[in-house]
Amino acid sequence: MLLDMDFLVQSIPYASLHISKNKIIHPLSRDHAATCFSLDDVTISIDSRNLEKGQLFCALKGKQVDGHDYLEQAIACGASGAIINDLKKIESFNLSDGFLIVVAQDPYQILVDLAKVWRKKFTYPVVGITGSIGKTSAKEMLRSIVEASGINAFVSSGTQNSTFGLPLNMIKMKPEHQFAVFEMGISEKNEMDLLVDMLKPSIGLITCIAHSHVAGIGNLADVAHEKRKIFKHFGSTDIGVVFGDQEVLAESVYHHPVAKFGFKTKNQVQARKVRVVENDDRSFSTQFVLKWYGKKEQVSLQG
């Protein structure tokens, strides 16, 4: 993420920027675009314990921990600056050690707004993966495919797929990437709305629907309804991919192109003759015949 005055004005005009004790810019405006403030390739951390040098520290307030209490620790670890909403906690903080972006509301909102504006800078395909089971596996399969193909793609880290993890990953997208892949995990109703409003994927994959979310969302039909919101902003040029063996996904009405995958012959993409094979080195691979739109190919997945 390129952090400069123009980007800050687009993203968070409601914030103030504290560069030194004698220089406070509030509210942010393009009149200050010439201000000597610009950082290339900035990412954000919400945990001072694993913060990397040059990252921007976002001081979130949780139920048990307040990130403002760790501000000086974050700066000491090499943070370029911090996002805060509580100046009283840092009255003795030496601003020569960094800059502060200050808001009246929850700093999490800045994280969301920065991610939304950063996302608008890219027109390449963005893949969102959701589902009750298999999100990370599907994402890592895609990572393996693009790496083997030599394609320059951004693939999100680990299982950072929540309303906090998604924006932290989104701001790592770069112009040189050819496409990007993100997990989108939910555990409560309406969380998918928050995720898709940030990411606006152009390709959406629902791996399957299971009972893993029923406590926070409801029955399987409710879970499917929430998961299908990944297609909320889809138009005629966007593509959905769903597990066609589940009626709750396959029988839904979609207003955009949808490809269905699974084991049943009704799917456009099918896995047939699936078997686990022991290799010569005593490792195992999953082998199957992949059928897609009338074509066939033998596939072997290691591990």
XYZ file of C-alpha atoms in Angstrom:
303
model
C 0.000 0.000 0.000
C 1.308 3.442 -0.949
C 0.565 5.695 2.004
C 0.608 9.342 0.988
C -1.554 12.374 1.636
C -3.675 11.902 -1.481
C -4.474 8.303 -0.547
C -5.300 9.292 3.038
C -7.681 11.982 1.787
C -9.470 9.467 -0.431
C -9.684 6.863 2.317
C -10.094 8.671 5.638
C -10.831 12.403 5.200
C -12.354 12.372 8.700
C -8.968 11.667 10.326
C -6.228 14.000 11.523
C -2.531 13.418 10.917
C -0.021 14.180 13.665
C 3.474 14.358 12.216
C 5.127 16.206 15.077
C 4.083 17.986 18.250
C 3.899 21.248 16.305
C 2.326 19.927 13.096
C -1.252 18.724 13.145
C -3.235 18.411 9.926
C -6.969 18.301 10.530
C -9.121 17.641 8.713
C -7.170 15.973 5.937
C -7.542 17.684 2.591
C -5.853 17.816 -0.808
C -4.502 21.252 0.158
C -1.933 19.287 2.137
C -1.041 16.980 -0.760
C 2.383 18.602 -1.001
C 3.112 17.737 2.622
C 6.292 15.732 2.986
C 4.553 12.507 3.892
C 4.802 9.382 1.761
C 5.537 5.733 2.493
C 5.865 3.040 -0.172
C 4.764 -0.573 0.296
C 3.199 -0.142 3.733
C 1.319 -2.952 5.445
C -0.588 -2.885 8.725
C -0.223 -4.907 11.916
C -2.692 -5.177 14.792
C -0.295 -7.119 17.050
C 2.845 -5.438 18.423
C 4.328 -8.859 19.253
C 4.885 -9.847 15.631
C 5.062 -6.423 14.030
C 7.645 -6.054 11.252
C 9.787 -2.989 10.735
C 8.037 -0.334 8.643
C 4.512 -1.593 9.275
C 1.733 0.708 10.427
C 0.368 -0.287 13.838
C -3.416 -0.178 14.246
C -4.304 0.183 17.940
C -7.535 -1.787 18.131
C -9.574 -1.927 21.318
C -10.705 -5.421 22.212
C -12.764 -6.787 25.083
C -9.641 -7.563 27.115
C -6.750 -5.748 25.408
C -6.327 -2.150 24.245
C -3.774 -1.698 21.482
C -3.044 1.835 22.715
C -1.235 0.260 25.674
C 1.302 -1.215 23.254
C 1.903 1.823 21.074
C 5.394 2.617 22.323
C 6.326 -1.055 22.078
C 5.170 -1.058 18.454
C 7.227 2.029 17.613
C 10.249 0.510 19.368
C 9.832 -2.569 17.153
C 10.111 -0.362 14.056
C 6.529 0.671 13.269
C 6.446 3.590 10.846
C 3.436 5.052 12.632
C 0.141 4.195 14.279
C -3.612 4.485 13.914
C -5.265 5.532 17.185
C -8.359 7.159 18.652
C -7.188 7.929 22.184
C -4.694 10.789 22.493
C -4.968 10.812 26.298
C -3.111 7.498 26.511
C -0.090 8.817 24.623
C 0.460 12.335 25.997
C 4.096 11.525 26.699
C 4.663 9.821 23.358
C 7.540 11.285 21.331
C 6.173 11.908 17.844
C 9.696 12.182 16.455
C 9.627 8.383 16.614
C 6.731 8.141 14.152
C 3.441 9.664 13.028
C -0.104 9.201 14.269
C -3.350 8.950 12.313
C -6.106 9.910 14.734
C -9.850 9.312 14.477
C -12.776 9.745 16.836
C -14.266 6.340 15.997
C -13.003 2.772 16.261
C -9.590 2.457 14.532
C -10.937 -0.690 12.869
C -13.013 1.573 10.616
C -9.806 3.106 9.259
C -8.537 -0.384 8.485
C -11.709 -1.089 6.504
C -11.726 2.236 4.673
C -8.050 1.985 3.697
C -8.667 -1.527 2.327
C -11.734 -0.430 0.346
C -9.972 2.455 -1.387
C -6.853 0.358 -2.036
C -9.018 -2.340 -3.640
C -10.428 0.177 -6.123
C -6.958 0.665 -7.619
C -6.922 -2.826 -9.155
C -8.863 -4.189 -12.122
C -7.307 -7.646 -12.311
C -9.410 -10.684 -11.239
C -9.941 -11.104 -7.510
C -10.966 -14.542 -6.237
C -12.948 -14.918 -3.017
C -13.218 -18.388 -1.454
C -15.803 -19.256 1.184
C -17.533 -22.358 2.470
C -17.940 -24.327 5.690
C -15.085 -26.715 4.867
C -12.095 -26.579 2.536
C -11.453 -22.841 2.170
C -7.769 -22.995 3.067
C -7.193 -26.211 1.103
C -8.750 -24.707 -2.019
C -6.713 -21.541 -1.600
C -3.464 -23.456 -1.159
C -4.237 -25.555 -4.241
C -4.600 -22.324 -6.188
C -1.324 -21.081 -4.718
C 0.428 -24.250 -5.896
C -1.069 -23.935 -9.386
C -0.079 -20.303 -9.902
C 3.426 -20.868 -8.529
C 3.944 -23.810 -10.881
C 2.622 -21.708 -13.759
C 4.893 -18.759 -13.001
C 1.917 -16.406 -12.626
C 2.471 -13.396 -10.392
C -0.496 -13.592 -8.039
C -1.181 -12.495 -4.490
C -2.559 -15.267 -2.274
C -3.646 -14.360 1.261
C -1.692 -15.601 4.262
C -2.616 -18.585 6.433
C -6.220 -18.579 7.573
C -6.534 -14.790 7.863
C -10.071 -14.700 6.511
C -12.068 -12.775 9.127
C -13.323 -9.187 9.170
C -9.907 -8.307 10.625
C -7.708 -10.636 8.573
C -9.220 -9.797 5.178
C -8.399 -6.044 5.138
C -4.905 -6.740 6.496
C -4.321 -8.982 3.473
C -6.057 -6.729 0.958
C -3.614 -3.874 1.491
C -0.809 -6.221 0.384
C -2.143 -6.292 -3.183
C 0.260 -4.715 -5.680
C -0.041 -3.383 -9.241
C 2.374 -6.008 -10.573
C 0.094 -8.875 -9.535
C -2.011 -10.524 -12.246
C -4.764 -11.627 -9.878
C -5.401 -12.152 -6.158
C -6.928 -14.895 -4.006
C -8.555 -14.452 -0.582
C -10.347 -16.616 1.955
C -13.596 -15.247 3.352
C -14.695 -16.839 6.629
C -17.818 -16.013 8.636
C -19.319 -17.185 11.923
C -22.206 -14.735 12.374
C -25.041 -13.369 10.253
C -24.228 -10.346 8.064
C -20.433 -10.836 8.322
C -20.304 -11.809 4.648
C -21.850 -8.452 3.779
C -18.917 -6.727 5.504
C -16.374 -8.914 3.701
C -17.803 -8.581 0.182
C -18.311 -4.836 0.568
C -14.563 -4.625 1.211
C -13.238 -7.149 -1.292
C -15.773 -7.081 -4.141
C -14.461 -10.325 -5.683
C -14.962 -10.930 -9.394
C -14.759 -14.725 -9.016
C -16.443 -16.397 -6.054
C -16.071 -20.002 -4.909
C -18.291 -21.764 -2.354
C -16.608 -25.042 -1.417
C -19.551 -26.627 0.450
C -22.088 -26.002 3.187
C -21.933 -27.869 6.531
C -23.075 -27.575 10.151
C -19.966 -25.712 11.340
C -21.690 -22.296 11.518
C -25.190 -23.182 12.683
C -24.647 -21.831 16.212
C -24.029 -18.294 14.965
C -26.027 -18.321 11.733
C -28.803 -20.936 11.867
C -29.689 -24.068 9.922
C -28.020 -25.235 6.686
C -30.357 -23.131 4.547
C -29.404 -20.050 6.572
C -25.698 -20.861 6.253
C -26.083 -21.264 2.489
C -27.928 -17.948 2.281
C -25.107 -16.157 4.086
C -22.402 -17.860 1.995
C -24.156 -16.985 -1.275
C -23.765 -13.326 -0.359
C -20.241 -13.671 -1.760
C -21.997 -13.002 -5.086
C -23.689 -9.848 -3.750
C -21.997 -7.441 -6.165
C -21.701 -9.809 -9.139
C -22.635 -8.756 -12.642
C -22.807 -10.571 -15.973
C -19.018 -10.707 -16.364
C -18.332 -12.163 -12.893
C -18.172 -15.917 -12.309
C -19.461 -17.997 -9.424
C -18.248 -21.511 -8.662
C -20.313 -23.734 -6.350
C -20.358 -27.324 -5.090
C -23.042 -28.707 -7.372
C -23.613 -31.907 -5.380
C -25.459 -29.886 -2.721
C -28.987 -28.922 -3.691
C -28.919 -25.923 -1.369
C -26.252 -24.463 -3.703
C -27.035 -26.123 -7.033
C -30.765 -25.363 -7.089
C -30.463 -21.665 -6.178
C -31.200 -18.992 -8.761
C -28.149 -16.990 -9.794
C -28.153 -13.826 -11.886
C -24.608 -14.288 -13.142
C -22.597 -17.147 -14.722
C -22.119 -20.122 -12.368
C -19.947 -23.220 -12.808
C -20.868 -26.260 -10.707
C -18.324 -28.849 -9.601
C -18.564 -32.166 -7.800
C -18.872 -35.910 -8.370
C -22.290 -35.974 -10.049
C -22.601 -35.997 -13.833
C -24.884 -32.943 -13.810
C -21.909 -30.726 -12.894
C -19.900 -28.949 -15.568
C -16.716 -29.907 -13.690
C -16.536 -33.450 -12.332
C -14.039 -35.606 -10.472
C -14.464 -39.245 -11.577
C -12.745 -42.483 -10.544
C -11.219 -40.933 -7.414
C -8.653 -43.119 -5.627
C -5.786 -42.798 -3.161
C -2.510 -44.290 -4.429
C 0.670 -45.112 -2.530
C 3.703 -43.825 -4.423
C 7.113 -45.493 -4.743
C 8.523 -43.271 -1.980
C 5.672 -44.418 0.319
C 3.938 -41.061 0.114
C 0.329 -40.903 -1.029
C -1.447 -39.086 -3.829
C -5.080 -38.621 -4.778
C -5.719 -39.465 -8.406
C -8.855 -38.890 -10.445
C -10.164 -38.129 -13.908
C -11.119 -34.483 -14.262
C -13.970 -33.813 -16.673
C -14.856 -30.256 -17.579
C -17.179 -29.148 -20.346
C -16.672 -32.350 -22.332
C -12.890 -32.593 -21.878
C -10.962 -35.116 -19.762
C -7.601 -35.068 -17.974
C -5.878 -37.348 -15.493
C -4.987 -35.474 -12.276
C -2.697 -36.440 -9.405
C -2.608 -34.427 -6.177
C 0.367 -35.066 -3.917
C 0.121 -35.210 -0.143
